[in-house]
Structure formats: C-alpha cells, structure tokens
mmCIF file of C-alpha atoms in Angstrom:
data_model
loop_
_atom_site.group_PDB
_atom_site.id
_atom_site.type_symbol
_atom_site.label_atom_id
_atom_site.label_comp_id
_atom_site.label_asym_id
_atom_site.label_seq_id
_atom_site.Cartn_x
_atom_site.Cartn_y
_atom_site.Cartn_z
ATOM 1 C CA MET H 1 3.443 0.996 -6.759
ATOM 2 C CA ARG H 2 5.083 -2.404 -7.006
ATOM 3 C CA LEU H 3 2.668 -5.287 -7.491
ATOM 4 C CA GLU H 4 3.339 -9.003 -7.484
ATOM 5 C CA ALA H 5 1.367 -11.801 -9.089
ATOM 6 C CA ILE H 6 -0.793 -13.975 -6.876
ATOM 7 C CA THR H 7 -3.672 -16.400 -7.278
ATOM 8 C CA TRP H 8 -7.133 -15.487 -6.039
ATOM 9 C CA GLU H 9 -6.983 -18.374 -3.577
ATOM 10 C CA ARG H 10 -3.704 -17.234 -2.047
ATOM 11 C CA LEU H 11 -4.872 -13.634 -2.070
ATOM 12 C CA THR H 12 -8.042 -14.527 -0.181
ATOM 13 C CA GLY H 13 -6.074 -16.453 2.408
ATOM 14 C CA ALA H 14 -3.568 -13.636 2.837
ATOM 15 C CA LEU H 15 -6.339 -11.080 3.275
ATOM 16 C CA ALA H 16 -8.062 -13.290 5.828
ATOM 17 C CA ASP H 17 -4.814 -13.675 7.773
ATOM 18 C CA ARG H 18 -4.273 -9.921 7.701
ATOM 19 C CA ALA H 19 -7.807 -9.317 8.921
ATOM 20 C CA MET H 20 -7.278 -11.775 11.767
ATOM 21 C CA ASP H 21 -4.241 -9.747 12.855
ATOM 22 C CA THR H 22 -5.908 -6.333 12.451
ATOM 23 C CA PRO H 23 -7.381 -4.689 15.554
ATOM 24 C CA ALA H 24 -10.389 -2.407 15.363
ATOM 25 C CA ARG H 25 -9.149 1.171 15.211
ATOM 26 C CA ASP H 26 -11.752 2.365 17.686
ATOM 27 C CA GLY H 27 -10.946 -0.410 20.152
ATOM 28 C CA GLY H 28 -14.368 -1.980 19.685
ATOM 29 C CA PRO H 29 -15.160 -5.689 19.415
ATOM 30 C CA TRP H 30 -16.028 -5.710 15.711
ATOM 31 C CA LEU H 31 -13.784 -5.491 12.652
ATOM 32 C CA ARG H 32 -14.976 -3.604 9.565
ATOM 33 C CA VAL H 33 -13.520 -4.502 6.168
ATOM 34 C CA GLY H 34 -14.260 -2.657 2.936
ATOM 35 C CA VAL H 35 -13.848 -4.251 -0.498
ATOM 36 C CA ASP H 36 -13.963 -1.407 -3.008
ATOM 37 C CA GLY H 37 -14.237 -1.793 -6.752
ATOM 38 C CA ALA H 38 -16.275 -1.025 -9.825
ATOM 39 C CA PRO H 39 -18.941 -3.629 -10.638
ATOM 40 C CA ALA H 40 -16.729 -4.813 -13.497
ATOM 41 C CA ALA H 41 -14.068 -5.806 -10.937
ATOM 42 C CA ARG H 42 -16.610 -7.997 -9.079
ATOM 43 C CA PRO H 43 -15.913 -6.885 -5.519
ATOM 44 C CA GLY H 44 -18.766 -9.051 -4.281
ATOM 45 C CA GLU H 45 -16.941 -12.211 -5.335
ATOM 46 C CA LEU H 46 -13.818 -11.319 -3.372
ATOM 47 C CA ALA H 47 -15.941 -10.265 -0.394
ATOM 48 C CA GLY H 48 -17.722 -13.621 -0.421
ATOM 49 C CA SER H 49 -14.485 -15.578 -0.666
ATOM 50 C CA LEU H 50 -12.929 -13.528 2.112
ATOM 51 C CA ALA H 51 -15.956 -14.155 4.316
ATOM 52 C CA GLU H 52 -15.639 -17.909 3.827
ATOM 53 C CA ALA H 53 -11.929 -17.795 4.631
ATOM 54 C CA LEU H 54 -12.637 -15.864 7.835
ATOM 55 C CA ARG H 55 -15.366 -18.292 8.860
ATOM 56 C CA ILE H 56 -12.924 -21.178 8.431
ATOM 57 C CA ARG H 57 -10.655 -19.281 10.816
ATOM 58 C CA GLY H 58 -13.432 -19.160 13.393
ATOM 59 C CA ARG H 59 -14.832 -15.654 12.899
ATOM 60 C CA SER H 60 -18.477 -14.731 12.462
ATOM 61 C CA VAL H 61 -18.894 -12.671 9.282
ATOM 62 C CA LEU H 62 -21.657 -10.549 7.811
ATOM 63 C CA VAL H 63 -21.349 -9.556 4.142
ATOM 64 C CA VAL H 64 -23.210 -6.413 3.102
ATOM 65 C CA SER H 65 -23.470 -4.940 -0.400
ATOM 66 C CA THR H 66 -23.950 -1.244 -1.035
ATOM 67 C CA GLU H 67 -26.424 -2.277 -3.748
ATOM 68 C CA GLY H 68 -28.863 -2.904 -0.922
ATOM 69 C CA PHE H 69 -28.511 0.721 0.137
ATOM 70 C CA LEU H 70 -29.343 2.485 -3.098
ATOM 71 C CA ARG H 71 -31.526 5.548 -2.770
ATOM 72 C CA PRO H 72 -35.049 5.509 -4.305
ATOM 73 C CA ALA H 73 -35.249 5.874 -8.081
ATOM 74 C CA SER H 74 -36.862 9.300 -7.773
ATOM 75 C CA LEU H 75 -33.629 10.549 -6.182
ATOM 76 C CA ARG H 76 -31.159 8.507 -8.244
ATOM 77 C CA TYR H 77 -32.714 9.636 -11.523
ATOM 78 C CA GLU H 78 -33.464 13.243 -10.547
ATOM 79 C CA TYR H 79 -31.018 14.466 -13.213
ATOM 80 C CA GLY H 80 -31.574 11.603 -15.638
ATOM 81 C CA ARG H 81 -30.848 7.906 -15.602
ATOM 82 C CA GLU H 82 -27.269 8.266 -16.819
ATOM 83 C CA ASP H 83 -25.749 11.147 -14.885
ATOM 84 C CA PRO H 84 -22.187 10.245 -13.743
ATOM 85 C CA ASP H 85 -22.007 12.908 -11.032
ATOM 86 C CA THR H 86 -25.247 11.726 -9.465
ATOM 87 C CA TYR H 87 -23.879 8.182 -9.548
ATOM 88 C CA VAL H 88 -20.971 9.347 -7.394
ATOM 89 C CA ASP H 89 -22.843 11.691 -5.075
ATOM 90 C CA GLY H 90 -26.440 10.547 -4.982
ATOM 91 C CA TRP H 91 -26.989 6.888 -5.805
ATOM 92 C CA PHE H 92 -25.937 5.341 -2.504
ATOM 93 C CA ASP H 93 -27.623 6.130 0.798
ATOM 94 C CA THR H 94 -24.517 6.784 2.871
ATOM 95 C CA SER H 95 -26.567 8.096 5.797
ATOM 96 C CA ALA H 96 -28.438 4.788 5.978
ATOM 97 C CA LEU H 97 -25.163 2.859 5.814
ATOM 98 C CA TRP H 98 -23.876 4.838 8.775
ATOM 99 C CA ARG H 99 -27.110 4.423 10.721
ATOM 100 C CA GLU H 100 -27.916 0.789 9.965
ATOM 101 C CA VAL H 101 -24.494 -0.784 9.408
ATOM 102 C CA PHE H 102 -21.689 1.176 11.055
ATOM 103 C CA ASP H 103 -23.321 2.758 14.116
ATOM 104 C CA PRO H 104 -24.417 -0.608 15.605
ATOM 105 C CA LEU H 105 -20.773 -1.751 15.434
ATOM 106 C CA GLU H 106 -19.315 1.164 17.366
ATOM 107 C CA PRO H 107 -17.966 0.510 20.873
ATOM 108 C CA GLY H 108 -21.011 0.029 23.066
ATOM 109 C CA GLY H 109 -23.228 -0.793 20.080
ATOM 110 C CA GLY H 110 -25.595 -3.732 20.045
ATOM 111 C CA GLY H 111 -24.309 -5.406 16.874
ATOM 112 C CA GLN H 112 -27.756 -5.437 15.221
ATOM 113 C CA VAL H 113 -27.024 -4.682 11.547
ATOM 114 C CA LEU H 114 -29.531 -4.226 8.738
ATOM 115 C CA PRO H 115 -28.101 -6.184 5.762
ATOM 116 C CA ASP H 116 -30.086 -4.223 3.164
ATOM 117 C CA LEU H 117 -32.648 -1.473 3.035
ATOM 118 C CA TRP H 118 -33.841 -0.889 -0.528
ATOM 119 C CA ASP H 119 -34.620 -3.178 -3.454
ATOM 120 C CA PRO H 120 -33.609 -1.414 -6.688
ATOM 121 C CA VAL H 121 -35.767 -3.761 -8.790
ATOM 122 C CA THR H 122 -39.052 -3.107 -6.999
ATOM 123 C CA ASP H 123 -37.935 0.340 -5.786
ATOM 124 C CA ARG H 124 -39.319 -0.455 -2.359
ATOM 125 C CA ALA H 125 -37.983 -1.137 1.119
ATOM 126 C CA THR H 126 -36.774 -4.717 1.476
ATOM 127 C CA ARG H 127 -38.142 -5.302 5.004
ATOM 128 C CA THR H 128 -35.160 -7.539 5.726
ATOM 129 C CA PRO H 129 -34.835 -8.239 9.459
ATOM 130 C CA TYR H 130 -31.820 -7.101 11.441
ATOM 131 C CA THR H 131 -28.936 -9.536 11.828
ATOM 132 C CA LEU H 132 -26.909 -9.842 15.012
ATOM 133 C CA LEU H 133 -23.168 -9.821 14.384
ATOM 134 C CA PRO H 134 -21.635 -11.251 17.576
ATOM 135 C CA LYS H 135 -18.754 -9.494 19.276
ATOM 136 C CA GLY H 136 -15.534 -10.534 17.600
ATOM 137 C CA GLY H 137 -17.343 -10.724 14.256
ATOM 138 C CA VAL H 138 -16.339 -9.116 10.986
ATOM 139 C CA LEU H 139 -18.362 -6.877 8.703
ATOM 140 C CA VAL H 140 -17.366 -7.104 5.029
ATOM 141 C CA LEU H 141 -18.923 -4.273 3.049
ATOM 142 C CA HIS H 142 -18.430 -4.318 -0.714
ATOM 143 C CA GLY H 143 -19.327 -2.050 -3.575
ATOM 144 C CA PRO H 144 -18.085 0.806 -5.766
ATOM 145 C CA LEU H 145 -16.903 4.240 -4.627
ATOM 146 C CA LEU H 146 -16.456 3.178 -0.997
ATOM 147 C CA LEU H 147 -13.346 5.147 -0.173
ATOM 148 C CA GLY H 148 -13.171 8.836 0.608
ATOM 149 C CA ARG H 149 -16.492 8.787 2.497
ATOM 150 C CA TRP H 150 -15.028 8.588 6.018
ATOM 151 C CA PHE H 151 -16.502 5.146 6.609
ATOM 152 C CA PRO H 152 -14.768 3.688 9.703
ATOM 153 C CA PHE H 153 -13.075 0.741 8.021
ATOM 154 C CA ASP H 154 -10.288 -1.079 9.821
ATOM 155 C CA LEU H 155 -9.018 -2.689 6.616
ATOM 156 C CA THR H 156 -9.685 -1.643 3.029
ATOM 157 C CA VAL H 157 -9.087 -3.475 -0.242
ATOM 158 C CA HIS H 158 -9.294 -1.718 -3.600
ATOM 159 C CA LEU H 159 -9.785 -3.753 -6.776
ATOM 160 C CA ARG H 160 -8.035 -1.683 -9.405
ATOM 161 C CA LEU H 161 -8.836 -1.733 -13.109
ATOM 162 C CA SER H 162 -6.935 0.305 -15.674
ATOM 163 C CA PRO H 163 -9.155 2.623 -17.737
ATOM 164 C CA GLY H 164 -8.895 0.256 -20.693
ATOM 165 C CA ALA H 165 -9.782 -2.823 -18.657
ATOM 166 C CA LEU H 166 -12.626 -0.977 -16.964
ATOM 167 C CA ARG H 167 -14.085 -0.022 -20.330
ATOM 168 C CA ARG H 168 -13.705 -3.521 -21.762
ATOM 169 C CA ARG H 169 -15.255 -5.252 -18.773
ATOM 170 C CA THR H 170 -18.099 -2.812 -18.119
ATOM 171 C CA GLU H 171 -21.390 -3.829 -19.714
ATOM 172 C CA GLU H 172 -22.394 -1.583 -22.573
ATOM 173 C CA GLY H 173 -25.490 -0.342 -20.766
ATOM 174 C CA ALA H 174 -23.373 0.769 -17.804
ATOM 175 C CA ARG H 175 -20.589 2.548 -19.672
ATOM 176 C CA TRP H 176 -22.137 5.894 -18.825
ATOM 177 C CA THR H 177 -20.628 5.326 -15.344
ATOM 178 C CA LEU H 178 -17.054 5.442 -16.701
ATOM 179 C CA PRO H 179 -16.690 9.219 -16.145
ATOM 180 C CA ALA H 180 -17.812 8.648 -12.557
ATOM 181 C CA PHE H 181 -14.941 6.239 -11.962
ATOM 182 C CA ALA H 182 -12.530 8.615 -13.693
ATOM 183 C CA ARG H 183 -13.646 11.313 -11.260
ATOM 184 C CA TYR H 184 -13.249 8.875 -8.353
ATOM 185 C CA GLU H 185 -9.679 8.132 -9.433
ATOM 186 C CA GLU H 186 -8.836 11.814 -9.676
ATOM 187 C CA GLU H 187 -10.499 13.006 -6.465
ATOM 188 C CA VAL H 188 -10.085 10.059 -4.093
ATOM 189 C CA ARG H 189 -7.033 8.239 -5.519
ATOM 190 C CA PRO H 190 -8.291 4.895 -4.161
ATOM 191 C CA ALA H 191 -5.038 3.062 -4.883
ATOM 192 C CA ASP H 192 -3.324 5.429 -2.439
ATOM 193 C CA ALA H 193 -6.160 5.423 0.086
ATOM 194 C CA ALA H 194 -6.614 1.643 0.390
ATOM 195 C CA ASP H 195 -4.598 -0.596 2.677
ATOM 196 C CA VAL H 196 -4.423 -3.325 0.023
ATOM 197 C CA VAL H 197 -4.502 -2.818 -3.746
ATOM 198 C CA VAL H 198 -5.325 -5.650 -6.130
ATOM 199 C CA ARG H 199 -4.840 -5.186 -9.851
ATOM 200 C CA ALA H 200 -7.634 -7.100 -11.541
ATOM 201 C CA ASP H 201 -7.117 -6.228 -15.221
ATOM 202 C CA ASP H 202 -6.716 -9.943 -15.953
ATOM 203 C CA ALA H 203 -9.631 -11.641 -14.234
ATOM 204 C CA LEU H 204 -7.645 -14.887 -13.910
ATOM 205 C CA HIS H 205 -4.289 -13.474 -12.847
ATOM 206 C CA PRO H 206 -4.477 -10.772 -10.189
ATOM 207 C CA ALA H 207 -1.541 -8.929 -8.670
ATOM 208 C CA TRP H 208 -1.327 -7.134 -5.356
ATOM 209 C CA ASN H 209 0.862 -4.842 -3.314
ATOM 210 C CA GLY H 210 1.338 -7.359 -0.516
#
C-alpha cells in the first residue's frame, strides 16, 4: 500500500470533505463513521478533530467511544484480567452498540442514541440520557478492534501502528493486549478492510493512503 505524508490538520480536513461527499449505504439520513485504532494510536483524538471539522461544515455530529460500552468486570475478567482473547471477543458489548447506537440510526429510526452505557471505573451503568442526532447528522464511533464486526459504517478509518511502534507506545500495564492486536491484524486485516488507512508510527508525522 502506497502512503503519502500529510499533516494531521490536512488529514482531518480531507476526511471531513470525504465524509461530506459520502452517502449512507442504506439510504438513510444519518452517516456513520468509524475511527479504528489501538489506544496507543489515540483514535479518540482524530475522532474529536474530525467532529469539529464536520461541525464547521454545518453537520451535527455525535462522538461515541467504545470505552463507554465495555461489558461488566465480572464478564471482562472471567478468564483473568489479562487475557488477550477475551479482550478481542468479550470486553466490548457489541450487542449494546447495535441496540443503542446503530439501530436508532437505521432508515426509519428515531435518531435517539445512547452515548455510553457502562462506566469501567465504577463498574456500574452510567445513566447517561439519550441524545438526539438530527437527520443529516454524523455518528463518529471510535475505539479499538472496530472492524470485522459487521458494524454498518459508511466510512472507516484505520490508524495503523507497526508492531514495534505499537509496543513502544503502549503503556507497560497494557502490553498484555499486544497479542490481541496481533490476532486482529491476522484475522481481520484492518488495513485492507478500512476505507482510509493512516500510518501513525510517528505521532507528529502521519501518512495516509489518500
């Protein structure tokens, strides 16, 4: 894959322009964008910048993090606190994401999205109220391991880190997740699955596939 250097500012603007020109695949009134990347790649930062760029262009945007849809600790830690396979298959409540985030944005849906469901610190429901995303609005969902789950994204961005960069930039206490991302690379091949690939090995100098 050929990648070319770009600044984060230009990248954000280009992604926003592409989103503005992207129709919903199901013909509905909402656009759904996924920003996929390991925590070390900081997908939340790009998602936030993209949301601001879209708002400047006149679109309503709701940013949702998969961290707000973690499953309860009793389920996440059923096989121990540092099990890579459970991290891939059992940490994130994909059923709740479908029910509370994607289903309301299907054609004929009401647009009432739950921004988060579970607080991993207190290990309790957040009780956050639903948010109305008006028709014509954009959902930006960010987090790790987003691809390969059949989520109905209209545009996907994958923040790619080489194995060496991923190891260097992952906090020591989270390095047990590295085999999970190796499995993700092998099984899902996110760089092939995503619409846009951004190499983020150098946090200051990204490159993308255009």
